Amino acid sequence: MIGERKVMQEALFYGFSLERHVPDNHLLRKIDRFVDLSEVRAHLEPYYSETGRPSIDPELMIRMLIVGYCFGIRSERRLCDEVHLNLAYRWFCRLGLDGDVPDHSTFSKNRHGRFRDSNLLRKLFETVVARCIKERIVGGEAFAVDASIIVADAHRRRSVAKGEDLDPTSSRAIAEYLSVLDDAAFGGSTPVEPKVISPTDPAARYTASANSVAGYAYSDNYLIDLKHAVIMDVEATTTIRQAEVGAAKTMLDRTAEQFDVTPSRLVADGGYGSAEMVAWLVDERGIEPHVKLIDKAERTDGTFSRSDFAFDPERNVYVCPGGQELRKYHRAFAKPRDGVTKAGTMIYFARKQDCEACALKPKCCPNGPVRTIGRSIHEAARDKARAIAETEAYAVSCRERKKVEMLFAHLKRILRLDRLRLRGPSGAKDEFLLAATAQNLRKLAKLAHFPAPVFAT
């Protein structure tokens, strides 16, 4: 038998509890106890005027942004609509049932103004990291670093040849591009000028990752703790190796200064295996480099590689398989020379008469009169990295390095940050900081347990 038709009747009074309608296992209820915004007002107070109308509550805007990045809501227009309709979002944002949701334009106004001027989003991220340390989900012993390409909000087929063709007064992104030309994370990272520049977002660099279409993009750099893959620091850079290596140094120094945490080993791929980077880790920071070296000394044509030559550190010479010595200089100079090239290498070579009389010359230097070997000034640090690469701990590090790659996969597939919405270096930095904050909050919700209840006796 068909049931009666239900007709909605408006009641004069309602008894409704918003707290009761948010499930205990909801993500927002789990992360709410880790969101500490008690210092936001004091942090922003110098950036507000003492006169005029009361502004939108900054804590409300921050809570709404956390909701947006935790649930992959990329549009602030849509975010305002979702917070207006969703009971759990209203509960998390402390709006109640009848609280007004701010207009979407409020976010843009504050982001380009007081949020960036006060570096509020960096403060928010560091507050969450400090809570991760307090909850003991940060080991502090082993870190990993990597970068991932995030597509910029710029058409890949529109470009100009030179930066002089851009009008600095036409957009905020162009003005930011001109301001970071000497920044080590952007224009100052390499003397090579880009072949094409985007007129929409000039700081984004034209590049391509494996199995993807070329386009303009930024690099999102993560420094994570390998115990539970907590993001310790994040940095936005241009998409070239030199900038990413520089970002790794910046993040390690900033983590040590801000949280007094320095790892004993750093895990990274071959992009961070330059001699300068390895020497910086070993000699200046005392960190074990679990890094694949950038090493071009091994030969594949059947001739002797550099590993076939024995180095004598006391005499500062190489000894070839035939027993002859390779030196930087075979005669004394009135004015001593260090023999270091501009690239930071020292060239060792044998004497011509020794090579001509050697029976091993066809396997040593068949195409030249003498054999030469280049040795980096940081070769001692590189030797330490080679020794580490032979250990079982290095094999474990190679497996653990996948944790940072999984974070990037989560960032792009779950949080939907595979393409930037904001433009310019500041826009990329804001999005990366908020996304990393959301990932750490989700990690806290998963790993940090609720305190045990205290019962009356």
Coordinates of C-alpha atoms in Angstrom, one line a residue:
M1 CA 0.0 0.0 0.0
I2 CA 1.4 3.4 -1.0
G3 CA 2.2 5.6 1.9
E4 CA 0.7 9.0 2.7
R5 CA 2.1 12.0 1.0
K6 CA 4.4 14.0 3.3
V7 CA 3.8 17.7 3.4
M8 CA 6.4 19.9 5.1
Q9 CA 4.8 22.1 7.7
E10 CA 6.7 25.1 9.2
A11 CA 6.9 25.0 13.0
L12 CA 6.8 28.0 15.1
F13 CA 9.8 27.0 17.2
Y14 CA 12.7 24.6 16.6
G15 CA 14.9 22.8 19.0
F16 CA 18.1 22.3 17.0
S17 CA 21.7 21.5 18.1
L18 CA 24.4 22.0 15.5
E19 CA 26.9 20.3 17.8
R20 CA 24.7 17.1 17.8
H21 CA 24.5 17.0 14.0
V22 CA 28.3 16.8 13.4
P23 CA 29.4 13.2 13.6
D24 CA 32.2 12.2 16.0
N25 CA 34.2 10.7 13.1
H26 CA 34.0 13.8 10.8
L27 CA 37.3 15.1 9.6
L28 CA 36.6 18.6 10.8
R29 CA 35.8 17.4 14.3
K30 CA 39.1 15.5 14.4
I31 CA 41.2 18.5 13.3
D32 CA 39.3 21.1 15.2
R33 CA 41.3 20.5 18.4
F34 CA 44.6 21.1 16.6
V35 CA 43.6 24.4 15.0
D36 CA 45.0 27.1 17.3
L37 CA 44.1 30.6 16.1
S38 CA 44.5 32.3 19.4
E39 CA 47.4 34.5 18.2
V40 CA 45.9 35.5 14.8
R41 CA 44.3 38.7 16.1
A42 CA 47.4 39.9 17.9
H43 CA 49.5 39.0 14.8
L44 CA 47.2 41.1 12.5
E45 CA 46.4 44.0 14.8
P46 CA 49.2 46.3 13.4
Y47 CA 47.7 45.9 9.9
Y48 CA 44.2 47.1 10.8
S49 CA 43.1 50.7 11.0
E50 CA 42.0 52.1 14.4
T51 CA 39.0 53.8 12.7
G52 CA 36.3 52.7 10.3
R53 CA 33.8 49.8 10.3
P54 CA 34.5 46.5 12.1
S55 CA 36.2 44.1 9.6
I56 CA 35.4 40.5 8.9
D57 CA 36.7 38.2 11.6
P58 CA 40.2 37.0 10.4
E59 CA 39.8 33.8 12.3
L60 CA 36.6 33.0 10.3
M61 CA 38.4 33.5 7.0
I62 CA 41.3 31.3 8.1
R63 CA 38.9 28.6 9.2
M64 CA 37.1 28.8 5.9
L65 CA 40.4 28.5 4.0
I66 CA 41.3 25.4 6.0
V67 CA 38.0 23.9 5.1
G68 CA 38.6 24.7 1.4
Y69 CA 42.1 23.2 1.2
C70 CA 41.2 20.1 3.4
F71 CA 38.3 19.2 1.1
G72 CA 39.8 20.3 -2.3
I73 CA 37.4 23.2 -2.8
R74 CA 39.4 25.3 -5.2
S75 CA 37.1 28.2 -5.8
E76 CA 36.4 30.8 -3.0
R77 CA 33.0 31.5 -4.5
R78 CA 32.1 27.9 -4.2
L79 CA 33.7 27.7 -0.7
C80 CA 31.3 30.5 0.5
D81 CA 28.3 28.6 -0.9
E82 CA 29.5 25.3 0.7
V83 CA 30.0 26.9 4.1
H84 CA 26.6 28.5 3.8
L85 CA 24.9 25.1 3.2
N86 CA 27.0 22.5 5.0
L87 CA 26.3 22.1 8.8
A88 CA 29.7 20.6 9.5
Y89 CA 31.5 23.6 7.8
R90 CA 29.3 26.0 9.8
W91 CA 30.2 24.3 13.0
F92 CA 33.9 24.3 12.3
C93 CA 33.8 28.0 11.3
R94 CA 31.8 28.9 14.5
L95 CA 29.0 30.4 12.4
G96 CA 26.0 28.7 14.0
L97 CA 22.8 28.4 12.1
D98 CA 22.2 32.0 11.3
G99 CA 25.8 33.4 11.0
D100 CA 26.5 35.3 7.8
V101 CA 29.1 34.0 5.4
P102 CA 31.5 36.7 4.1
D103 CA 31.6 37.6 0.5
H104 CA 34.2 35.8 -1.7
S105 CA 35.9 39.2 -2.5
T106 CA 36.9 39.5 1.2
F107 CA 39.4 36.8 0.8
S108 CA 41.1 38.4 -2.2
K109 CA 41.3 41.8 -0.4
N110 CA 42.9 40.4 2.7
R111 CA 45.2 38.0 0.8
H112 CA 46.7 40.7 -1.3
G113 CA 46.9 43.0 1.8
R114 CA 47.4 42.2 5.4
F115 CA 47.7 38.4 5.1
R116 CA 50.8 38.7 2.9
D117 CA 52.2 41.7 4.6
S118 CA 52.1 40.0 8.0
N119 CA 53.2 36.6 6.6
L120 CA 50.1 35.1 8.3
L121 CA 50.0 31.9 6.3
R122 CA 53.6 31.0 7.2
K123 CA 52.7 31.7 10.8
L124 CA 49.7 29.3 10.6
F125 CA 51.8 26.6 9.0
E126 CA 54.5 26.8 11.6
T127 CA 51.9 26.7 14.4
V128 CA 50.6 23.4 13.0
V129 CA 54.1 22.0 12.7
A130 CA 54.8 22.9 16.3
R131 CA 51.7 21.0 17.3
C132 CA 52.9 18.0 15.3
I133 CA 56.2 18.1 17.3
K134 CA 54.2 18.5 20.6
E135 CA 52.1 15.4 19.7
R136 CA 55.3 13.4 19.1
I137 CA 54.6 12.4 15.5
V138 CA 57.9 14.1 14.4
G139 CA 61.0 12.0 14.8
G140 CA 63.6 14.6 14.0
E141 CA 66.2 12.0 12.9
A142 CA 65.6 11.5 9.2
F143 CA 64.3 14.1 6.7
A144 CA 63.5 13.8 3.0
V145 CA 63.4 16.6 0.4
D146 CA 61.9 16.7 -3.0
A147 CA 60.0 19.0 -5.4
S148 CA 57.0 18.6 -7.7
I149 CA 55.9 20.6 -10.6
I150 CA 52.5 22.5 -10.2
V151 CA 51.0 24.0 -13.4
A152 CA 50.6 27.8 -13.2
D153 CA 47.5 29.6 -14.2
A154 CA 48.9 30.7 -17.5
H155 CA 48.1 29.7 -21.1
R156 CA 51.0 27.6 -22.4
R157 CA 50.9 29.0 -25.9
R158 CA 51.0 32.7 -25.1
S159 CA 54.4 34.1 -24.5
V160 CA 56.8 37.1 -25.0
A161 CA 60.5 36.9 -25.8
K162 CA 61.8 39.4 -23.3
G163 CA 60.9 40.8 -19.9
E164 CA 61.2 44.3 -21.4
D165 CA 58.0 43.6 -23.3
L166 CA 56.0 43.4 -20.1
D167 CA 54.2 46.4 -18.5
P168 CA 54.9 46.4 -14.7
T169 CA 51.7 48.4 -14.1
S170 CA 49.4 46.1 -15.9
S171 CA 49.1 43.3 -13.3
R172 CA 50.3 42.3 -9.8
A173 CA 52.0 39.1 -11.2
I174 CA 54.2 41.2 -13.5
A175 CA 55.2 43.5 -10.7
E176 CA 56.1 40.5 -8.5
Y177 CA 58.1 38.9 -11.3
L178 CA 60.3 42.1 -11.6
S179 CA 60.8 42.1 -7.8
V180 CA 62.2 38.6 -7.7
L181 CA 64.6 38.8 -10.6
D182 CA 67.5 38.7 -8.1
D183 CA 65.9 36.2 -5.7
A184 CA 67.8 32.9 -5.4
A185 CA 64.5 31.0 -5.7
F186 CA 63.5 32.6 -9.0
G187 CA 65.5 34.9 -11.3
G188 CA 68.8 34.7 -9.3
S189 CA 68.9 30.9 -9.4
T190 CA 70.6 30.7 -12.8
P191 CA 72.1 33.2 -15.3
V192 CA 70.4 31.4 -18.1
E193 CA 67.5 33.6 -19.5
P194 CA 64.3 31.8 -20.2
K195 CA 63.5 31.5 -23.9
V196 CA 59.8 32.4 -23.5
I197 CA 58.0 34.3 -20.8
S198 CA 54.3 34.2 -19.9
P199 CA 52.6 37.6 -20.1
T200 CA 50.1 36.4 -17.5
D201 CA 52.5 35.0 -14.9
P202 CA 56.1 35.8 -15.9
A203 CA 57.6 34.2 -12.8
A204 CA 56.3 30.8 -13.9
R205 CA 58.9 28.9 -16.0
Y206 CA 58.2 27.0 -19.2
T207 CA 58.9 23.4 -18.5
A208 CA 57.6 19.8 -18.7
S209 CA 57.7 16.8 -16.5
A210 CA 57.8 13.2 -17.7
N211 CA 54.8 12.1 -19.8
S212 CA 53.2 15.6 -19.6
V213 CA 52.6 18.5 -21.9
A214 CA 55.0 21.4 -21.6
G215 CA 53.7 24.6 -20.0
Y216 CA 54.3 27.2 -17.4
A217 CA 54.7 26.0 -13.8
Y218 CA 56.2 26.4 -10.4
S219 CA 58.0 23.9 -8.1
D220 CA 56.5 23.0 -4.8
N221 CA 59.4 22.0 -2.5
Y222 CA 58.7 19.8 0.6
L223 CA 61.0 18.9 3.5
I224 CA 59.3 16.1 5.4
D225 CA 60.1 14.1 8.5
L226 CA 60.3 10.4 7.6
K227 CA 58.7 9.0 10.8
H228 CA 55.1 9.9 9.8
A229 CA 55.7 12.1 6.7
V230 CA 54.9 15.3 8.5
I231 CA 55.8 18.3 6.3
M232 CA 58.4 20.3 8.2
D233 CA 58.7 23.1 5.6
V234 CA 57.5 24.2 2.2
E235 CA 59.0 26.6 -0.4
A236 CA 57.9 27.8 -3.8
T237 CA 60.6 28.2 -6.5
T238 CA 61.0 28.3 -10.2
T239 CA 61.2 24.9 -11.9
I240 CA 65.0 24.4 -12.3
R241 CA 67.3 22.2 -10.3
Q242 CA 69.5 25.0 -8.9
A243 CA 66.5 26.7 -7.3
E244 CA 65.2 23.4 -5.8
V245 CA 68.6 22.7 -4.3
G246 CA 68.8 26.2 -2.9
A247 CA 65.3 25.7 -1.4
A248 CA 66.4 22.5 0.3
K249 CA 69.2 24.5 2.1
T250 CA 66.7 27.2 3.0
M251 CA 64.2 24.8 4.5
L252 CA 66.8 22.9 6.5
D253 CA 68.2 26.2 8.0
R254 CA 64.7 27.6 8.7
T255 CA 63.6 24.3 10.4
A256 CA 66.7 24.4 12.6
E257 CA 66.2 28.0 13.5
Q258 CA 62.4 27.8 14.1
F259 CA 62.0 24.5 15.8
D260 CA 65.6 23.6 16.8
V261 CA 65.4 20.4 14.8
T262 CA 68.3 19.2 12.7
P263 CA 68.2 15.7 11.1
S264 CA 71.1 13.3 11.2
R265 CA 70.4 12.2 7.6
L266 CA 68.8 13.7 4.6
V267 CA 67.2 11.5 1.9
A268 CA 66.9 12.9 -1.7
D269 CA 67.1 11.8 -5.3
G270 CA 69.9 12.4 -7.8
G271 CA 68.9 16.0 -8.4
Y272 CA 70.3 17.0 -5.0
G273 CA 73.6 15.0 -5.6
S274 CA 75.8 17.8 -6.7
A275 CA 79.2 18.1 -5.1
E276 CA 78.4 21.5 -3.6
M277 CA 75.2 20.2 -2.0
V278 CA 76.8 17.1 -0.6
A279 CA 79.7 19.1 0.8
W280 CA 77.3 21.6 2.4
L281 CA 75.5 18.7 4.2
V282 CA 78.6 16.9 5.4
D283 CA 81.0 19.8 6.1
E284 CA 78.7 22.6 7.2
R285 CA 75.7 20.9 8.7
G286 CA 77.0 17.5 9.8
I287 CA 74.1 15.6 8.0
E288 CA 74.6 12.2 6.4
P289 CA 73.8 12.6 2.7
H290 CA 71.6 9.6 1.6
V291 CA 71.7 11.0 -1.9
K292 CA 72.4 9.5 -5.3
L293 CA 75.5 11.4 -6.5
I294 CA 75.7 13.2 -9.8
D295 CA 78.8 11.3 -11.0
K296 CA 80.0 11.2 -14.6
A297 CA 83.4 9.7 -13.9
E298 CA 82.4 6.1 -14.8
R299 CA 83.0 5.1 -18.4
T300 CA 81.0 2.6 -20.5
D301 CA 83.3 2.2 -23.5
G302 CA 85.6 -0.4 -21.9
T303 CA 88.4 2.0 -20.9
F304 CA 89.5 2.6 -17.3
S305 CA 87.2 4.7 -15.2
R306 CA 88.3 7.0 -12.4
S307 CA 87.5 4.3 -9.8
D308 CA 90.3 2.2 -11.4
F309 CA 92.8 4.8 -10.2
A310 CA 93.9 4.9 -6.6
F311 CA 94.1 8.3 -4.9
D312 CA 96.9 8.9 -2.3
P313 CA 95.8 11.8 -0.1
E314 CA 99.1 12.2 1.6
R315 CA 101.0 12.8 -1.6
N316 CA 98.0 14.2 -3.4
V317 CA 98.4 12.0 -6.5
Y318 CA 96.5 9.4 -8.4
V319 CA 98.2 6.1 -9.2
C320 CA 97.1 4.4 -12.5
P321 CA 96.8 0.6 -13.0
G322 CA 100.2 0.7 -14.6
G323 CA 101.8 2.2 -11.5
Q324 CA 102.4 5.7 -12.9
E325 CA 101.5 8.9 -11.0
L326 CA 99.0 11.5 -12.1
R327 CA 99.7 14.9 -10.6
K328 CA 98.3 18.4 -10.8
Y329 CA 101.8 19.7 -11.8
H330 CA 104.9 17.8 -12.6
R331 CA 107.3 20.7 -11.9
A332 CA 107.6 23.3 -9.2
F333 CA 106.5 27.0 -9.6
A334 CA 108.1 30.0 -8.0
K335 CA 104.5 31.1 -7.1
P336 CA 102.5 28.2 -5.8
R337 CA 99.3 27.4 -7.7
D338 CA 96.2 25.6 -6.3
G339 CA 95.2 24.1 -9.6
V340 CA 91.5 24.7 -9.0
T341 CA 89.3 25.5 -12.1
K342 CA 86.3 27.8 -12.1
A343 CA 84.1 24.7 -11.9
G344 CA 85.7 23.7 -8.6
T345 CA 87.7 20.8 -9.9
M346 CA 91.4 19.9 -9.9
I347 CA 92.9 18.3 -13.0
Y348 CA 95.5 15.4 -12.5
F349 CA 97.4 14.2 -15.5
A350 CA 100.2 11.8 -16.3
R351 CA 103.5 12.6 -18.1
K352 CA 103.5 12.0 -21.9
Q353 CA 106.5 9.8 -21.9
D354 CA 104.9 7.5 -19.2
C355 CA 101.7 7.1 -21.2
E356 CA 103.5 6.4 -24.5
A357 CA 105.6 3.7 -23.0
C358 CA 102.7 2.0 -21.1
A359 CA 101.2 -1.2 -22.5
L360 CA 97.8 -0.3 -21.0
K361 CA 97.4 2.9 -23.0
P362 CA 94.8 1.4 -25.4
K363 CA 92.6 0.7 -22.4
C364 CA 93.4 4.0 -20.6
C365 CA 93.6 6.9 -23.1
P366 CA 93.3 5.5 -26.6
N367 CA 92.2 8.9 -28.1
G368 CA 94.6 11.2 -26.3
P369 CA 98.3 11.6 -25.5
V370 CA 97.9 11.4 -21.7
R371 CA 95.3 10.4 -19.2
T372 CA 93.6 13.1 -17.2
I373 CA 91.4 12.9 -14.2
G374 CA 89.2 15.6 -12.7
R375 CA 88.7 15.6 -8.9
S376 CA 86.2 17.9 -7.2
I377 CA 87.4 20.0 -4.3
H378 CA 84.5 18.4 -2.4
E379 CA 85.6 14.9 -3.2
A380 CA 86.0 13.9 0.4
A381 CA 82.3 14.6 1.1
R382 CA 81.4 12.7 -2.1
D383 CA 83.5 9.7 -0.9
K384 CA 81.4 9.7 2.3
A385 CA 78.2 9.7 0.2
R386 CA 79.6 6.8 -1.8
A387 CA 80.3 4.8 1.4
I388 CA 76.8 5.4 2.7
A389 CA 75.4 4.2 -0.6
E390 CA 76.8 0.7 0.1
T391 CA 75.0 0.4 3.4
E392 CA 71.7 -1.2 4.3
A393 CA 70.6 2.1 5.8
Y394 CA 70.8 3.7 2.3
A395 CA 68.5 1.0 0.9
V396 CA 66.0 1.7 3.6
S397 CA 66.2 5.4 2.8
C398 CA 65.5 4.8 -0.8
R399 CA 62.3 3.0 0.2
E400 CA 61.3 5.7 2.7
R401 CA 61.8 8.4 0.1
K402 CA 58.6 7.4 -1.5
K403 CA 56.7 9.0 1.4
V404 CA 57.4 12.5 0.0
E405 CA 56.2 11.3 -3.5
M406 CA 53.0 10.0 -1.9
L407 CA 52.4 13.4 -0.3
F408 CA 52.6 15.1 -3.8
A409 CA 50.2 12.5 -5.1
H410 CA 47.8 13.2 -2.3
L411 CA 48.2 17.0 -3.0
K412 CA 47.3 16.6 -6.6
R413 CA 44.7 13.9 -6.6
I414 CA 42.9 14.4 -3.2
L415 CA 43.4 18.1 -2.5
R416 CA 43.2 18.9 -6.3
L417 CA 46.2 21.2 -6.3
D418 CA 47.4 20.0 -9.7
R419 CA 47.0 23.5 -11.1
L420 CA 47.5 26.9 -9.3
R421 CA 44.6 29.3 -9.0
L422 CA 46.6 32.3 -7.8
R423 CA 49.3 34.0 -9.9
G424 CA 52.8 35.2 -9.1
P425 CA 55.4 34.0 -6.6
S426 CA 53.3 35.2 -3.7
G427 CA 50.2 33.4 -5.0
A428 CA 52.1 30.1 -5.4
K429 CA 53.6 30.5 -1.9
D430 CA 50.1 31.1 -0.4
E431 CA 48.6 28.0 -2.0
F432 CA 51.5 25.8 -1.1
L433 CA 51.5 26.9 2.5
L434 CA 47.8 26.4 2.9
A435 CA 47.9 23.0 1.2
A436 CA 50.8 21.8 3.4
T437 CA 48.9 23.1 6.5
A438 CA 45.9 21.0 5.4
Q439 CA 48.0 17.9 4.9
N440 CA 49.6 18.2 8.3
L441 CA 46.2 18.7 10.0
R442 CA 44.8 15.6 8.3
K443 CA 47.9 13.8 9.5
L444 CA 47.3 15.0 13.1
A445 CA 43.7 13.9 12.9
K446 CA 44.8 10.4 11.8
L447 CA 47.7 9.8 14.2
A448 CA 47.2 11.9 17.3
H449 CA 44.8 10.2 19.7
F450 CA 42.2 11.8 21.9
P451 CA 43.3 12.1 25.5
A452 CA 41.9 9.4 27.8
P453 CA 38.8 10.4 29.7
V454 CA 39.2 11.3 33.4
F455 CA 36.6 9.7 35.6
A456 CA 35.5 11.0 39.0
T457 CA 36.6 8.8 41.9

